[in-house]
PDB file of C-alpha atoms in Angstrom:
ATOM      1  CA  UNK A   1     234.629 164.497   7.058  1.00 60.00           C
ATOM      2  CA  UNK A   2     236.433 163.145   3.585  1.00 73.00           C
ATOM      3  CA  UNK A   3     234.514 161.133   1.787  1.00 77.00           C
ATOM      4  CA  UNK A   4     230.878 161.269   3.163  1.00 87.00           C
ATOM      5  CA  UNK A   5     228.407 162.785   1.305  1.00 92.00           C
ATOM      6  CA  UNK A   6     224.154 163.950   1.773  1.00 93.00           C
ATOM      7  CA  UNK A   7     221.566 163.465  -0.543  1.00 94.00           C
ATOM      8  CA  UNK A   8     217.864 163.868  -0.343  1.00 95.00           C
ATOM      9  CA  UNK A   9     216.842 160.277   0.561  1.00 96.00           C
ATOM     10  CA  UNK A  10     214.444 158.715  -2.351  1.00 94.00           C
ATOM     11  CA  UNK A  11     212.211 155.700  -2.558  1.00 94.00           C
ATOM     12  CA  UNK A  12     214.839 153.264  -3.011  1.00 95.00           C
ATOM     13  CA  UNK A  13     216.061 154.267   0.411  1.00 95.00           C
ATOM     14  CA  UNK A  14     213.128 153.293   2.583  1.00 96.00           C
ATOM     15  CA  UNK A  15     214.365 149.928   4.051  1.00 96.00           C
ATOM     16  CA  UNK A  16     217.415 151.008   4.892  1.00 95.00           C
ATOM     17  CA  UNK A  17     216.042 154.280   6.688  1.00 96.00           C
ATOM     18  CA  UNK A  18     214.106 151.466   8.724  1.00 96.00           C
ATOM     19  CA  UNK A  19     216.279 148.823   8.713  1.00 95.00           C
ATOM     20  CA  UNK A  20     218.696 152.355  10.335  1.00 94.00           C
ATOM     21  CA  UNK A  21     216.368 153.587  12.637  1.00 94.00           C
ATOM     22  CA  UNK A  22     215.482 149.946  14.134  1.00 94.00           C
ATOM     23  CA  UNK A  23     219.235 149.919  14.221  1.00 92.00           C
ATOM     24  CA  UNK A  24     219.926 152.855  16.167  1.00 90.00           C
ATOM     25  CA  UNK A  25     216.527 152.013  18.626  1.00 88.00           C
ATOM     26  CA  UNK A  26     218.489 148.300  19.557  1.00 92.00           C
ATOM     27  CA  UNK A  27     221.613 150.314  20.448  1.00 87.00           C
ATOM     28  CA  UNK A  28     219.527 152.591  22.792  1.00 83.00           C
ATOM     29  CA  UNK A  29     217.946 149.773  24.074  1.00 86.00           C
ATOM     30  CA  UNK A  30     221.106 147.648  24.923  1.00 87.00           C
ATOM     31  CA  UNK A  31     222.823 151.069  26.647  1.00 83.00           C
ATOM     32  CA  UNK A  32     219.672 151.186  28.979  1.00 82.00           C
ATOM     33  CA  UNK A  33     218.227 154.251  27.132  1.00 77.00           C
ATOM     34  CA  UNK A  34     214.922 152.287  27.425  1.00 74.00           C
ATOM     35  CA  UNK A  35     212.385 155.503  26.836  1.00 75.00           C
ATOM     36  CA  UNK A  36     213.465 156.823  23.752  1.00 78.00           C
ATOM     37  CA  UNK A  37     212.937 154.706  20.390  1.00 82.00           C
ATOM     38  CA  UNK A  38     211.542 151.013  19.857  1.00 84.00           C
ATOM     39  CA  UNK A  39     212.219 148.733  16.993  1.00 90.00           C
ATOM     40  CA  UNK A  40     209.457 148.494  14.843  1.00 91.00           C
ATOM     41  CA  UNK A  41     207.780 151.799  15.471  1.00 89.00           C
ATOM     42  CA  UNK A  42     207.882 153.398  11.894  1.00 91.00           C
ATOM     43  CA  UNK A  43     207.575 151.814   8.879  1.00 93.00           C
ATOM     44  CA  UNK A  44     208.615 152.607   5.098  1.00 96.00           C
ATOM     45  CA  UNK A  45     204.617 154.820   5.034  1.00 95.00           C
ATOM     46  CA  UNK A  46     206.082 157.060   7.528  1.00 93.00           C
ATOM     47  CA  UNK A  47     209.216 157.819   6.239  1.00 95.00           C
ATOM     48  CA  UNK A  48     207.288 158.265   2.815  1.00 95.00           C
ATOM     49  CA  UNK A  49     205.239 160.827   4.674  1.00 93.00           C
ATOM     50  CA  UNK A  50     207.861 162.869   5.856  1.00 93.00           C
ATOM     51  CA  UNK A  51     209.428 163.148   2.207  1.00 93.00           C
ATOM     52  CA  UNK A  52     205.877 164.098   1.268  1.00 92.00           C
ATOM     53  CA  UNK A  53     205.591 167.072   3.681  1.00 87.00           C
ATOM     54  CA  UNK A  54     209.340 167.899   4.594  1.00 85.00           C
ATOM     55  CA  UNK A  55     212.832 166.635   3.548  1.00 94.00           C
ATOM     56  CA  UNK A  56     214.442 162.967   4.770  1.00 96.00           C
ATOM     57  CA  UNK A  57     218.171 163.161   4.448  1.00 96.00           C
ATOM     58  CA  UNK A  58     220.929 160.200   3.841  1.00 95.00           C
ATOM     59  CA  UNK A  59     224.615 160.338   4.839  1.00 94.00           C
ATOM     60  CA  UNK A  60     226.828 157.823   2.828  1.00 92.00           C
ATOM     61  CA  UNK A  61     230.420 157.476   3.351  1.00 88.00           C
ATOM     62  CA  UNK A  62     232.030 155.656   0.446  1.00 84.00           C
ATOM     63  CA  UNK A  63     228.999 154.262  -0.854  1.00 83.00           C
ATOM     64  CA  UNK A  64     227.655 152.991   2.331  1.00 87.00           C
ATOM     65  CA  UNK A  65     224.854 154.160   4.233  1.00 90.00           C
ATOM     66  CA  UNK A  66     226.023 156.355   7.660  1.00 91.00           C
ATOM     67  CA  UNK A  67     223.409 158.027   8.599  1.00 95.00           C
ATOM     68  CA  UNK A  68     220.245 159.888   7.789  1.00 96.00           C
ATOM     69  CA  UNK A  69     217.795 162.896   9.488  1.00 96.00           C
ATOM     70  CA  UNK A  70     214.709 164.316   8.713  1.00 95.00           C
ATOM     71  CA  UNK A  71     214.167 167.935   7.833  1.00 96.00           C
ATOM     72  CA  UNK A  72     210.641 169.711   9.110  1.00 94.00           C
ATOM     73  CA  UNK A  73     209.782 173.365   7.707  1.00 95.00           C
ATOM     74  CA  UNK A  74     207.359 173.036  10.846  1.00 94.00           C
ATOM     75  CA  UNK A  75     206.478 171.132  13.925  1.00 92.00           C
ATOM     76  CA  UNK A  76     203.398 172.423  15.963  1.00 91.00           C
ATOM     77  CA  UNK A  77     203.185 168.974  17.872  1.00 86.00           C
ATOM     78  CA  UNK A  78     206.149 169.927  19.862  1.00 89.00           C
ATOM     79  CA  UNK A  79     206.651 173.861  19.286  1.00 93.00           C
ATOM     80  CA  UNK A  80     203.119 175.258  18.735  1.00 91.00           C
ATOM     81  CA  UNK A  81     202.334 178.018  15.920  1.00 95.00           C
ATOM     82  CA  UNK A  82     205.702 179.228  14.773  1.00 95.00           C
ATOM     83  CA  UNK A  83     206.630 182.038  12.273  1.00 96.00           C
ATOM     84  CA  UNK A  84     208.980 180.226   9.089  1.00 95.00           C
ATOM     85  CA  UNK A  85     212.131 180.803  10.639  1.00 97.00           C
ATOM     86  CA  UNK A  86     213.047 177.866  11.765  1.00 98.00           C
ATOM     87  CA  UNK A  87     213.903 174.544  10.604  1.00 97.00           C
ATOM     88  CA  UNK A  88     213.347 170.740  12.534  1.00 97.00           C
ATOM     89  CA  UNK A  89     215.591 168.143  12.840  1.00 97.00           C
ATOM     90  CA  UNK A  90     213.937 164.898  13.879  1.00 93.00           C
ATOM     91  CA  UNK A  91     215.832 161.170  14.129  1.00 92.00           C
ATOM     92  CA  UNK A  92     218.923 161.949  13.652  1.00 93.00           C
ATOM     93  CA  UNK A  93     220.469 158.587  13.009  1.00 94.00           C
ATOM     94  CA  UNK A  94     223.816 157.162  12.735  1.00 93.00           C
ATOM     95  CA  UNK A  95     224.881 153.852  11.383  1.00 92.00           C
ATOM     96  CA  UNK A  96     226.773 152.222  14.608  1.00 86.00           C
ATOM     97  CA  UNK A  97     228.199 149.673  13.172  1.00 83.00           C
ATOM     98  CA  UNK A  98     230.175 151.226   9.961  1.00 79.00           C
ATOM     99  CA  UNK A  99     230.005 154.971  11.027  1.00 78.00           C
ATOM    100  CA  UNK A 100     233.293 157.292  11.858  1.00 84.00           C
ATOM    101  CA  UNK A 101     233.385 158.885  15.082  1.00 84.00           C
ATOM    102  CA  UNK A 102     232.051 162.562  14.921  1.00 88.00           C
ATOM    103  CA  UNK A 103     229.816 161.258  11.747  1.00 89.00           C
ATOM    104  CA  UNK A 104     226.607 162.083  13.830  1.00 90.00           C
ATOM    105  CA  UNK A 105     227.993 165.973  14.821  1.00 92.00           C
ATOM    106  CA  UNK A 106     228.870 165.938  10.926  1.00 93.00           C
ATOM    107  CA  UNK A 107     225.032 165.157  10.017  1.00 94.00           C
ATOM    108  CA  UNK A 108     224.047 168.071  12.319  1.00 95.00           C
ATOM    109  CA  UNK A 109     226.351 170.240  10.207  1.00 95.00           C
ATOM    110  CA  UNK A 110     224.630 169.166   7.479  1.00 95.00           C
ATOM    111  CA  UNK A 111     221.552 169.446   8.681  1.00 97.00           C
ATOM    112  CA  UNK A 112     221.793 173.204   9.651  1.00 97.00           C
ATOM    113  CA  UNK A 113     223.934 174.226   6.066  1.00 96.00           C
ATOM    114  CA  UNK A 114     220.234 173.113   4.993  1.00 96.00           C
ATOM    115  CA  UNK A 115     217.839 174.904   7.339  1.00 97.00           C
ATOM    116  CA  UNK A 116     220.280 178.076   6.219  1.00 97.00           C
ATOM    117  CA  UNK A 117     220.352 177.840   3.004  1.00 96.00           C
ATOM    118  CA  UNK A 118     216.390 177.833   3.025  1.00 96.00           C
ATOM    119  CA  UNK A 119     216.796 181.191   4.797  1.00 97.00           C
ATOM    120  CA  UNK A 120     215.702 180.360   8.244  1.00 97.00           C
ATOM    121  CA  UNK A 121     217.526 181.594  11.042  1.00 97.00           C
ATOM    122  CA  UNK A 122     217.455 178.427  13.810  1.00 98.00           C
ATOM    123  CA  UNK A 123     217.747 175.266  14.056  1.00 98.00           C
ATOM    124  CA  UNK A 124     215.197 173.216  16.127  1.00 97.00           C
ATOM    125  CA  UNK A 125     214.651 170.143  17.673  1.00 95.00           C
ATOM    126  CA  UNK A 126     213.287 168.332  20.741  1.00 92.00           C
ATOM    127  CA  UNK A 127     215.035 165.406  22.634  1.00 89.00           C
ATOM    128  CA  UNK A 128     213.829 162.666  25.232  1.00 84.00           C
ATOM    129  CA  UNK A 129     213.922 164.759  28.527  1.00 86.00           C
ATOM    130  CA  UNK A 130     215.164 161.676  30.448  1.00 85.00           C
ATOM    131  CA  UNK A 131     217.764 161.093  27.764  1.00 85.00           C
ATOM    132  CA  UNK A 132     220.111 163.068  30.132  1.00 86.00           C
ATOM    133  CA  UNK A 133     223.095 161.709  27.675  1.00 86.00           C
ATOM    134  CA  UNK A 134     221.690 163.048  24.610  1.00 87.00           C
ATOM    135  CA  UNK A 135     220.510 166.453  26.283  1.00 91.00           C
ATOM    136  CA  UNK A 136     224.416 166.835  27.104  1.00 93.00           C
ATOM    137  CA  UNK A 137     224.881 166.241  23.552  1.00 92.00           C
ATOM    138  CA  UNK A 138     223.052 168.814  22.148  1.00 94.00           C
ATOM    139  CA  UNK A 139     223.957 171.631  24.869  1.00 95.00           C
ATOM    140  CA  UNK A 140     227.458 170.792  24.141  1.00 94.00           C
ATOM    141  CA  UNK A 141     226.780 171.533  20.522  1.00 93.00           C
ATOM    142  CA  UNK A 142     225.654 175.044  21.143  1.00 95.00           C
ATOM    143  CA  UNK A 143     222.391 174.377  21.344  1.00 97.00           C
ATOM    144  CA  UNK A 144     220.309 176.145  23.658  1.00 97.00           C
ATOM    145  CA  UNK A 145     217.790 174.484  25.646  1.00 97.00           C
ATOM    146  CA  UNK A 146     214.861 177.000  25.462  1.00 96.00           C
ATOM    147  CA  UNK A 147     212.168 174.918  26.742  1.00 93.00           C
ATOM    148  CA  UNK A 148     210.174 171.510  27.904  1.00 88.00           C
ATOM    149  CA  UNK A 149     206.707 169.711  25.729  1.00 83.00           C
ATOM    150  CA  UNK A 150     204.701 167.824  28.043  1.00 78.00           C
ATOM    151  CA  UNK A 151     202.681 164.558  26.795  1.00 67.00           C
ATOM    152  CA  UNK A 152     203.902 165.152  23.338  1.00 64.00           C
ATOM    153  CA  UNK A 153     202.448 161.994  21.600  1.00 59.00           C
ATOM    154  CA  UNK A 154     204.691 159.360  19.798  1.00 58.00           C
ATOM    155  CA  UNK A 155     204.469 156.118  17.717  1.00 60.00           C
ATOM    156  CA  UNK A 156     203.024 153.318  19.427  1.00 62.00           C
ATOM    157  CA  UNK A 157     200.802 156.093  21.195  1.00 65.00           C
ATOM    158  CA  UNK A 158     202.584 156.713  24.585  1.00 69.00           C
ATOM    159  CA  UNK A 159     203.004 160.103  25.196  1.00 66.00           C
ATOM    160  CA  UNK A 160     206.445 161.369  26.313  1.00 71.00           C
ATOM    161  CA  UNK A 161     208.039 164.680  27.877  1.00 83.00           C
ATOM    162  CA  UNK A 162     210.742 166.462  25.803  1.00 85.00           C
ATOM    163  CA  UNK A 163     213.398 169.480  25.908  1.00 92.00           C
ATOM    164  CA  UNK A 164     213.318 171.748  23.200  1.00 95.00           C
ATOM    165  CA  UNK A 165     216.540 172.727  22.164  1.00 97.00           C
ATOM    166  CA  UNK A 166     217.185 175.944  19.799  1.00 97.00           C
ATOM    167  CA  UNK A 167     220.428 176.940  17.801  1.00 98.00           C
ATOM    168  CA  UNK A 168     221.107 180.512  15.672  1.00 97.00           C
ATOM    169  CA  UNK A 169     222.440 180.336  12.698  1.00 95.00           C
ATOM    170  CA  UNK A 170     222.723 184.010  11.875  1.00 74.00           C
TER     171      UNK A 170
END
């Protein structure tokens, strides 16, 4: 899409990954998508964490923030012991209010140009089994759904059931 951009996401970006995912957890919330994401569940610490031990990503579109994902190189919480070939896309995120339509399949371009350029071969990711909406989403994408976590634990400690979605690159 002309004009927006990704960067690795950088200190000065924690509020607004927040202030985004908060954000994007009301607009579930108000669409009746009541199981998936609460305001006030991660903080600034977590997304510090994930830049620590993976890769945060931010979308702008002419200067303004549009969206942001995070990047895992593994994810045994939801996928077990895995050879490297794979990379995890976790809270995917779209700005509602100033984003262009087709901005959040843009980010999952993005997202898997990355995972291939690191030379792994899928593209992971797990998504709210009840989220029947979202699980559309990602089949429609090419994604293939390749199997289902049980009790997978999640902030605010309730544990939740996900599909596990899988896309080739190669």
């Amino acid at each position: 899409m002309n004009g927006l951009r990704t960067r690795p996401a950088d200190e000065t970006d924690l509020a607004a990954l927040v202030r985004l995912r908060d954000d994007a957890a009301r607009w579930m919330l108000a669409r009746g998508i009541a199981d998936q994401w609460r305001p006030g569940e991660l903080d600034e610490d977590h997304f510090r964490r994930i830049m620590a031990s993976g890769e945060v990503w931010v979308a702008e579109d002419r200067g303004r923030l549009a969206g942001a994902w995070e990047l895992w190189w593994a994810d045994e919480d939801a996928w077990g012991p895995q050879p490297p070939v794979a990379g995890y896309v976790h809270r995917l995120m779209v700005d509602r209010g100033s984003a262009r339509p087709g901005t959040g399949r843009w980010l999952l371009r993005a997202a898997e140009r990355r995972v291939a350029e690191a030379g792994r071969a899928f593209v992971r990711l797990d998504c709210l089994a009840t989220n029947a909406r979202l699980n559309a989403y990602y089949l429609a994408d090419g994604y293939r759904r390749v199997g289902h976590k049980m009790g997978k634990q999640q902030p605010g400690g309730v544990p939740k059931s996900f599909t596990l979605f899988e896309k080739t690159l190669r």
